[in-house]
Amino acid sequence: MHIRPRRLRTGTSIRSMATEHTLGASNLIAPVFIVEGSNVQEEIPSMPNYFRYSLDLAVEEAKTLFTLGVPAVLLFIKADDALKDNKGTEAVNPDGLMQRSIRAIKAAAPELVVMTDVALDPYSSFGHDGIVENGQVVNDPTVQVLAQMAVSHAAAGADFVAPSDMMDGRVAAIREALEVSGFPNTGIMSYSAKYASCFYGPFRDALDSAPGFGDKKTYQMNPANIREAIRETLLDVEEGADIVMVKPGVPYLDVVRAVREHVDIPVAAYHVSGEYAMIKAAAARGWLNEEQAVMETMLSFRRAGADLIATYFCKDIIRMLQSVR
Ligand code: PBG
């Protein structure tokens, strides 16, 4: 035998020299959940060690993340029930919690890339990502509100808006609205292949945003499909997306790979709340080594072709990256 692949695996140093993919802080996007109030830090029951913060503490968290080297946060807010309606009124409020959060975080950490969720579900009395008429989530009226919402985030200082709603034509409408409103430099990270997934369960607990009736299958994608993911993604690129995203993560790594091969712009993947919960639950029972499970999962995203990974493990990953070797 002349050919022995194990030669490249004989020790730590040669293994590091033969490493094909790496993970660094610059690959990470940290989701941040914000609630009204002050000095509030609430653990999300189905997301152990992950918290909703009031804005004062969210600002501190954002500064900490930036200091650790995480380049971007993705903001989500939990709206009070009294503010929810079927029109997205609060979503476009220039003094809403999201808009105030953007301003405060940009002021505290100007170099931190602030990305914002654009979808109506936290603001919807029906818990849907769009406006409901006769039991249907209606596309075009929803897109109009999403475009206004994106402009209000840009006006507050958001660097990127991240439409997560899966309405048709929303990237084009948002791009056009940003341009005509004087925000040509505000980017769009579009959730371009977002599936109707059970893995969002813990997130919906975090924001109290579960659909009040039915499910999201008329707008989020069928988990059986991959060609459709390419179609959706290419449409978003054509409409002006700067970054495209696949979501959830691990169950859809084949989609990440396929998308990577079809586009030239950065590809993000979202390691979603249910994926976080699974690792946490198994680790809590001693069934998995949490740190190893997290790092192996992150490398799998990189290997599949993701440039960016939105994950609730950002701070743990930074800690682990610092202690390697
Ligand atoms: C809202 C939104 C969801 C997530 C991100 N943005 C939930 C949903 O679509 O129901 C899920 C994130 C996660 O589970 O970590 N449109």
PDB file of N, CA, C and O and ligand atoms in Angstrom, residues 31 33 47 74 76 117-122 127-129 162-166 191 194-204 207 209-211 216 219-220 245 247-248 270-276 310 312, ligand 1:
ATOM      1  N   PRO A  31     -28.519  36.377  17.035  1.00  0.00           N
ATOM      2  CA  PRO A  31     -29.891  36.859  17.235  1.00  0.00           C
ATOM      3  C   PRO A  31     -30.034  37.457  18.636  1.00  0.00           C
ATOM      4  O   PRO A  31     -29.462  36.930  19.597  1.00  0.00           O
ATOM      5  N   PHE A  33     -33.117  38.948  21.288  1.00  0.00           N
ATOM      6  CA  PHE A  33     -34.555  39.125  21.553  1.00  0.00           C
ATOM      7  C   PHE A  33     -34.756  40.273  22.541  1.00  0.00           C
ATOM      8  O   PHE A  33     -34.153  40.267  23.616  1.00  0.00           O
ATOM      9  N   MET A  47     -35.363  27.485  25.486  1.00  0.00           N
ATOM     10  CA  MET A  47     -34.018  27.809  24.987  1.00  0.00           C
ATOM     11  C   MET A  47     -33.098  28.091  26.189  1.00  0.00           C
ATOM     12  O   MET A  47     -32.746  29.246  26.444  1.00  0.00           O
ATOM     13  N   LEU A  74     -28.802  40.211  14.924  1.00  0.00           N
ATOM     14  CA  LEU A  74     -30.068  40.145  14.198  1.00  0.00           C
ATOM     15  C   LEU A  74     -31.155  40.364  15.241  1.00  0.00           C
ATOM     16  O   LEU A  74     -31.313  39.553  16.157  1.00  0.00           O
ATOM     17  N   PHE A  76     -34.770  40.899  17.081  1.00  0.00           N
ATOM     18  CA  PHE A  76     -36.177  40.493  17.111  1.00  0.00           C
ATOM     19  C   PHE A  76     -36.816  41.150  18.324  1.00  0.00           C
ATOM     20  O   PHE A  76     -36.191  41.214  19.382  1.00  0.00           O
ATOM     21  N   ASP A 117     -35.177  41.849  11.818  1.00  0.00           N
ATOM     22  CA  ASP A 117     -36.201  40.975  11.258  1.00  0.00           C
ATOM     23  C   ASP A 117     -37.328  41.817  10.677  1.00  0.00           C
ATOM     24  O   ASP A 117     -37.850  42.706  11.345  1.00  0.00           O
ATOM     25  N   VAL A 118     -37.680  41.523   9.441  1.00  0.00           N
ATOM     26  CA  VAL A 118     -38.813  42.195   8.810  1.00  0.00           C
ATOM     27  C   VAL A 118     -39.866  41.142   8.488  1.00  0.00           C
ATOM     28  O   VAL A 118     -39.699  40.332   7.572  1.00  0.00           O
ATOM     29  N   ALA A 119     -40.909  41.121   9.301  1.00  0.00           N
ATOM     30  CA  ALA A 119     -42.058  40.226   9.118  1.00  0.00           C
ATOM     31  C   ALA A 119     -43.096  40.691  10.118  1.00  0.00           C
ATOM     32  O   ALA A 119     -42.758  41.322  11.123  1.00  0.00           O
ATOM     33  N   LEU A 120     -44.365  40.373   9.863  1.00  0.00           N
ATOM     34  CA  LEU A 120     -45.410  40.940  10.730  1.00  0.00           C
ATOM     35  C   LEU A 120     -45.757  40.063  11.932  1.00  0.00           C
ATOM     36  O   LEU A 120     -46.495  40.500  12.819  1.00  0.00           O
ATOM     37  N   ASP A 121     -45.223  38.846  12.014  1.00  0.00           N
ATOM     38  CA  ASP A 121     -45.738  37.931  13.052  1.00  0.00           C
ATOM     39  C   ASP A 121     -45.666  38.449  14.489  1.00  0.00           C
ATOM     40  O   ASP A 121     -46.611  38.257  15.240  1.00  0.00           O
ATOM     41  N   PRO A 122     -44.598  39.129  14.925  1.00  0.00           N
ATOM     42  CA  PRO A 122     -44.630  39.583  16.318  1.00  0.00           C
ATOM     43  C   PRO A 122     -45.676  40.668  16.563  1.00  0.00           C
ATOM     44  O   PRO A 122     -46.020  40.954  17.701  1.00  0.00           O
ATOM     45  N   GLY A 127     -50.882  36.200  14.606  1.00  0.00           N
ATOM     46  CA  GLY A 127     -49.623  35.452  14.684  1.00  0.00           C
ATOM     47  C   GLY A 127     -49.101  35.019  13.321  1.00  0.00           C
ATOM     48  O   GLY A 127     -48.296  34.095  13.218  1.00  0.00           O
ATOM     49  N   HIS A 128     -49.550  35.708  12.266  1.00  0.00           N
ATOM     50  CA  HIS A 128     -49.056  35.369  10.924  1.00  0.00           C
ATOM     51  C   HIS A 128     -48.074  36.438  10.441  1.00  0.00           C
ATOM     52  O   HIS A 128     -48.041  37.546  10.952  1.00  0.00           O
ATOM     53  N   ASP A 129     -47.285  36.053   9.425  1.00  0.00           N
ATOM     54  CA  ASP A 129     -46.259  36.962   8.921  1.00  0.00           C
ATOM     55  C   ASP A 129     -46.829  38.049   8.011  1.00  0.00           C
ATOM     56  O   ASP A 129     -46.083  38.893   7.509  1.00  0.00           O
ATOM     57  N   ALA A 162     -33.800  42.225   7.208  1.00  0.00           N
ATOM     58  CA  ALA A 162     -33.835  40.790   6.910  1.00  0.00           C
ATOM     59  C   ALA A 162     -35.276  40.299   6.815  1.00  0.00           C
ATOM     60  O   ALA A 162     -35.865  39.882   7.818  1.00  0.00           O
ATOM     61  N   PRO A 163     -35.859  40.386   5.617  1.00  0.00           N
ATOM     62  CA  PRO A 163     -37.242  39.922   5.464  1.00  0.00           C
ATOM     63  C   PRO A 163     -37.332  38.399   5.622  1.00  0.00           C
ATOM     64  O   PRO A 163     -36.664  37.651   4.914  1.00  0.00           O
ATOM     65  N   SER A 164     -38.159  37.973   6.588  1.00  0.00           N
ATOM     66  CA  SER A 164     -38.239  36.549   6.916  1.00  0.00           C
ATOM     67  C   SER A 164     -39.632  35.989   6.654  1.00  0.00           C
ATOM     68  O   SER A 164     -39.996  34.947   7.161  1.00  0.00           O
ATOM     69  N   ASP A 165     -40.411  36.710   5.839  1.00  0.00           N
ATOM     70  CA  ASP A 165     -41.839  36.435   5.706  1.00  0.00           C
ATOM     71  C   ASP A 165     -42.213  35.499   4.557  1.00  0.00           C
ATOM     72  O   ASP A 165     -43.287  34.922   4.560  1.00  0.00           O
ATOM     73  N   MET A 166     -41.358  35.438   3.520  1.00  0.00           N
ATOM     74  CA  MET A 166     -41.608  34.604   2.330  1.00  0.00           C
ATOM     75  C   MET A 166     -42.795  35.051   1.471  1.00  0.00           C
ATOM     76  O   MET A 166     -43.356  34.253   0.707  1.00  0.00           O
ATOM     77  N   TYR A 191     -34.314  36.061   3.759  1.00  0.00           N
ATOM     78  CA  TYR A 191     -34.546  34.635   4.034  1.00  0.00           C
ATOM     79  C   TYR A 191     -35.160  34.114   2.740  1.00  0.00           C
ATOM     80  O   TYR A 191     -36.367  34.205   2.541  1.00  0.00           O
ATOM     81  N   LYS A 194     -36.875  29.689   3.024  1.00  0.00           N
ATOM     82  CA  LYS A 194     -37.296  29.464   4.411  1.00  0.00           C
ATOM     83  C   LYS A 194     -38.440  28.464   4.406  1.00  0.00           C
ATOM     84  O   LYS A 194     -39.472  28.675   3.755  1.00  0.00           O
ATOM     85  N   TYR A 195     -38.229  27.384   5.125  1.00  0.00           N
ATOM     86  CA  TYR A 195     -39.172  26.272   5.097  1.00  0.00           C
ATOM     87  C   TYR A 195     -40.198  26.362   6.225  1.00  0.00           C
ATOM     88  O   TYR A 195     -39.917  26.907   7.294  1.00  0.00           O
ATOM     89  N   ALA A 196     -41.369  25.789   5.990  1.00  0.00           N
ATOM     90  CA  ALA A 196     -42.405  25.669   7.031  1.00  0.00           C
ATOM     91  C   ALA A 196     -41.936  24.557   7.961  1.00  0.00           C
ATOM     92  O   ALA A 196     -42.106  23.379   7.666  1.00  0.00           O
ATOM     93  N   SER A 197     -41.330  24.933   9.082  1.00  0.00           N
ATOM     94  CA  SER A 197     -40.578  23.968   9.879  1.00  0.00           C
ATOM     95  C   SER A 197     -41.058  23.918  11.320  1.00  0.00           C
ATOM     96  O   SER A 197     -41.380  24.945  11.920  1.00  0.00           O
ATOM     97  N   CYS A 198     -41.036  22.717  11.889  1.00  0.00           N
ATOM     98  CA  CYS A 198     -41.353  22.574  13.316  1.00  0.00           C
ATOM     99  C   CYS A 198     -40.205  23.079  14.186  1.00  0.00           C
ATOM    100  O   CYS A 198     -40.370  23.277  15.385  1.00  0.00           O
ATOM    101  N   PHE A 199     -39.045  23.277  13.589  1.00  0.00           N
ATOM    102  CA  PHE A 199     -37.871  23.667  14.381  1.00  0.00           C
ATOM    103  C   PHE A 199     -37.894  25.125  14.840  1.00  0.00           C
ATOM    104  O   PHE A 199     -36.962  25.579  15.478  1.00  0.00           O
ATOM    105  N   TYR A 200     -38.953  25.883  14.472  1.00  0.00           N
ATOM    106  CA  TYR A 200     -39.074  27.257  14.969  1.00  0.00           C
ATOM    107  C   TYR A 200     -39.850  27.316  16.295  1.00  0.00           C
ATOM    108  O   TYR A 200     -40.085  28.403  16.818  1.00  0.00           O
ATOM    109  N   GLY A 201     -40.276  26.165  16.797  1.00  0.00           N
ATOM    110  CA  GLY A 201     -41.137  26.147  17.981  1.00  0.00           C
ATOM    111  C   GLY A 201     -40.629  26.995  19.139  1.00  0.00           C
ATOM    112  O   GLY A 201     -41.356  27.874  19.638  1.00  0.00           O
ATOM    113  N   PRO A 202     -39.395  26.783  19.603  1.00  0.00           N
ATOM    114  CA  PRO A 202     -38.915  27.561  20.748  1.00  0.00           C
ATOM    115  C   PRO A 202     -38.859  29.071  20.473  1.00  0.00           C
ATOM    116  O   PRO A 202     -39.137  29.875  21.366  1.00  0.00           O
ATOM    117  N   PHE A 203     -38.553  29.460  19.246  1.00  0.00           N
ATOM    118  CA  PHE A 203     -38.541  30.883  18.868  1.00  0.00           C
ATOM    119  C   PHE A 203     -39.930  31.495  19.060  1.00  0.00           C
ATOM    120  O   PHE A 203     -40.083  32.610  19.552  1.00  0.00           O
ATOM    121  N   ARG A 204     -40.950  30.742  18.664  1.00  0.00           N
ATOM    122  CA  ARG A 204     -42.319  31.274  18.791  1.00  0.00           C
ATOM    123  C   ARG A 204     -42.705  31.393  20.262  1.00  0.00           C
ATOM    124  O   ARG A 204     -43.487  32.269  20.633  1.00  0.00           O
ATOM    125  N   LEU A 207     -41.034  34.763  21.400  1.00  0.00           N
ATOM    126  CA  LEU A 207     -41.691  36.004  20.979  1.00  0.00           C
ATOM    127  C   LEU A 207     -43.203  35.945  21.108  1.00  0.00           C
ATOM    128  O   LEU A 207     -43.889  36.891  20.735  1.00  0.00           O
ATOM    129  N   SER A 209     -45.255  34.299  19.322  1.00  0.00           N
ATOM    130  CA  SER A 209     -45.668  34.639  17.948  1.00  0.00           C
ATOM    131  C   SER A 209     -46.191  33.434  17.172  1.00  0.00           C
ATOM    132  O   SER A 209     -46.171  33.425  15.950  1.00  0.00           O
ATOM    133  N   ALA A 210     -46.675  32.411  17.895  1.00  0.00           N
ATOM    134  CA  ALA A 210     -47.197  31.237  17.180  1.00  0.00           C
ATOM    135  C   ALA A 210     -48.461  31.622  16.417  1.00  0.00           C
ATOM    136  O   ALA A 210     -49.251  32.437  16.887  1.00  0.00           O
ATOM    137  N   PRO A 211     -48.664  31.047  15.222  1.00  0.00           N
ATOM    138  CA  PRO A 211     -49.872  31.381  14.458  1.00  0.00           C
ATOM    139  C   PRO A 211     -51.139  31.028  15.246  1.00  0.00           C
ATOM    140  O   PRO A 211     -51.223  29.962  15.839  1.00  0.00           O
ATOM    141  N   LYS A 216     -48.086  27.989   8.516  1.00  0.00           N
ATOM    142  CA  LYS A 216     -47.479  28.968   7.602  1.00  0.00           C
ATOM    143  C   LYS A 216     -47.166  28.361   6.227  1.00  0.00           C
ATOM    144  O   LYS A 216     -46.362  28.892   5.478  1.00  0.00           O
ATOM    145  N   TYR A 219     -47.077  30.214   2.758  1.00  0.00           N
ATOM    146  CA  TYR A 219     -45.976  31.114   2.357  1.00  0.00           C
ATOM    147  C   TYR A 219     -44.608  30.497   2.590  1.00  0.00           C
ATOM    148  O   TYR A 219     -43.730  30.617   1.742  1.00  0.00           O
ATOM    149  N   GLN A 220     -44.372  29.814   3.721  1.00  0.00           N
ATOM    150  CA  GLN A 220     -43.071  29.153   3.897  1.00  0.00           C
ATOM    151  C   GLN A 220     -43.040  27.869   3.068  1.00  0.00           C
ATOM    152  O   GLN A 220     -44.077  27.281   2.751  1.00  0.00           O
ATOM    153  N   MET A 245     -30.368  33.657   2.481  1.00  0.00           N
ATOM    154  CA  MET A 245     -30.318  32.776   3.642  1.00  0.00           C
ATOM    155  C   MET A 245     -31.180  31.528   3.458  1.00  0.00           C
ATOM    156  O   MET A 245     -32.239  31.596   2.835  1.00  0.00           O
ATOM    157  N   LYS A 247     -32.981  28.432   5.749  1.00  0.00           N
ATOM    158  CA  LYS A 247     -33.458  28.262   7.121  1.00  0.00           C
ATOM    159  C   LYS A 247     -34.527  27.195   7.182  1.00  0.00           C
ATOM    160  O   LYS A 247     -35.413  27.215   6.330  1.00  0.00           O
ATOM    161  N   PRO A 248     -34.549  26.265   8.166  1.00  0.00           N
ATOM    162  CA  PRO A 248     -33.530  26.012   9.186  1.00  0.00           C
ATOM    163  C   PRO A 248     -32.176  25.598   8.614  1.00  0.00           C
ATOM    164  O   PRO A 248     -31.968  25.686   7.404  1.00  0.00           O
ATOM    165  N   TYR A 270     -29.361  29.634   8.943  1.00  0.00           N
ATOM    166  CA  TYR A 270     -29.858  29.915  10.287  1.00  0.00           C
ATOM    167  C   TYR A 270     -29.970  28.610  11.064  1.00  0.00           C
ATOM    168  O   TYR A 270     -30.761  27.747  10.712  1.00  0.00           O
ATOM    169  N   HIS A 271     -29.111  28.498  12.076  1.00  0.00           N
ATOM    170  CA  HIS A 271     -29.190  27.369  13.010  1.00  0.00           C
ATOM    171  C   HIS A 271     -30.292  27.747  13.997  1.00  0.00           C
ATOM    172  O   HIS A 271     -30.059  28.497  14.942  1.00  0.00           O
ATOM    173  N   VAL A 272     -31.508  27.245  13.766  1.00  0.00           N
ATOM    174  CA  VAL A 272     -32.677  27.855  14.420  1.00  0.00           C
ATOM    175  C   VAL A 272     -32.887  27.352  15.845  1.00  0.00           C
ATOM    176  O   VAL A 272     -32.194  26.455  16.334  1.00  0.00           O
ATOM    177  N   SER A 273     -33.913  27.942  16.464  1.00  0.00           N
ATOM    178  CA  SER A 273     -34.164  27.719  17.889  1.00  0.00           C
ATOM    179  C   SER A 273     -34.325  26.246  18.243  1.00  0.00           C
ATOM    180  O   SER A 273     -33.804  25.790  19.265  1.00  0.00           O
ATOM    181  N   GLY A 274     -35.043  25.485  17.416  1.00  0.00           N
ATOM    182  CA  GLY A 274     -35.259  24.064  17.728  1.00  0.00           C
ATOM    183  C   GLY A 274     -33.967  23.273  17.647  1.00  0.00           C
ATOM    184  O   GLY A 274     -33.773  22.285  18.375  1.00  0.00           O
ATOM    185  N   GLU A 275     -33.071  23.700  16.789  1.00  0.00           N
ATOM    186  CA  GLU A 275     -31.770  23.027  16.682  1.00  0.00           C
ATOM    187  C   GLU A 275     -30.928  23.324  17.918  1.00  0.00           C
ATOM    188  O   GLU A 275     -30.201  22.460  18.426  1.00  0.00           O
ATOM    189  N   TYR A 276     -31.029  24.567  18.390  1.00  0.00           N
ATOM    190  CA  TYR A 276     -30.363  24.947  19.645  1.00  0.00           C
ATOM    191  C   TYR A 276     -30.925  24.104  20.788  1.00  0.00           C
ATOM    192  O   TYR A 276     -30.174  23.509  21.576  1.00  0.00           O
ATOM    193  N   ALA A 310     -26.242  32.245  11.436  1.00  0.00           N
ATOM    194  CA  ALA A 310     -26.974  32.858  12.546  1.00  0.00           C
ATOM    195  C   ALA A 310     -27.188  31.759  13.572  1.00  0.00           C
ATOM    196  O   ALA A 310     -27.762  30.710  13.247  1.00  0.00           O
ATOM    197  N   TYR A 312     -27.643  30.790  18.057  1.00  0.00           N
ATOM    198  CA  TYR A 312     -27.782  31.187  19.458  1.00  0.00           C
ATOM    199  C   TYR A 312     -26.556  30.777  20.277  1.00  0.00           C
ATOM    200  O   TYR A 312     -26.515  31.027  21.476  1.00  0.00           O
TER     201      TYR A 312
HETATM  202  C1  PBG B   1     -40.451  35.323  11.903  1.00  0.00           C
HETATM  203  C2  PBG B   1     -39.277  34.444  12.152  1.00  0.00           C
HETATM  204  C3  PBG B   1     -39.275  33.131  12.656  1.00  0.00           C
HETATM  205  C4  PBG B   1     -37.933  32.803  12.857  1.00  0.00           C
HETATM  206  C5  PBG B   1     -37.165  33.878  12.434  1.00  0.00           C
HETATM  207  N1  PBG B   1     -38.015  34.882  11.977  1.00  0.00           N
HETATM  208  C6  PBG B   1     -40.388  32.248  13.042  1.00  0.00           C
HETATM  209  C7  PBG B   1     -41.372  31.835  12.022  1.00  0.00           C
HETATM  210  O1  PBG B   1     -41.220  32.048  10.827  1.00  0.00           O
HETATM  211  O2  PBG B   1     -42.389  31.284  12.441  1.00  0.00           O
HETATM  212  C8  PBG B   1     -37.444  31.516  13.443  1.00  0.00           C
HETATM  213  C9  PBG B   1     -36.090  31.567  14.112  1.00  0.00           C
HETATM  214  C10 PBG B   1     -35.765  30.405  14.977  1.00  0.00           C
HETATM  215  O3  PBG B   1     -36.559  29.436  15.121  1.00  0.00           O
HETATM  216  O4  PBG B   1     -34.667  30.415  15.563  1.00  0.00           O
HETATM  217  N2  PBG B   1     -40.930  35.409  10.638  1.00  0.00           N
END
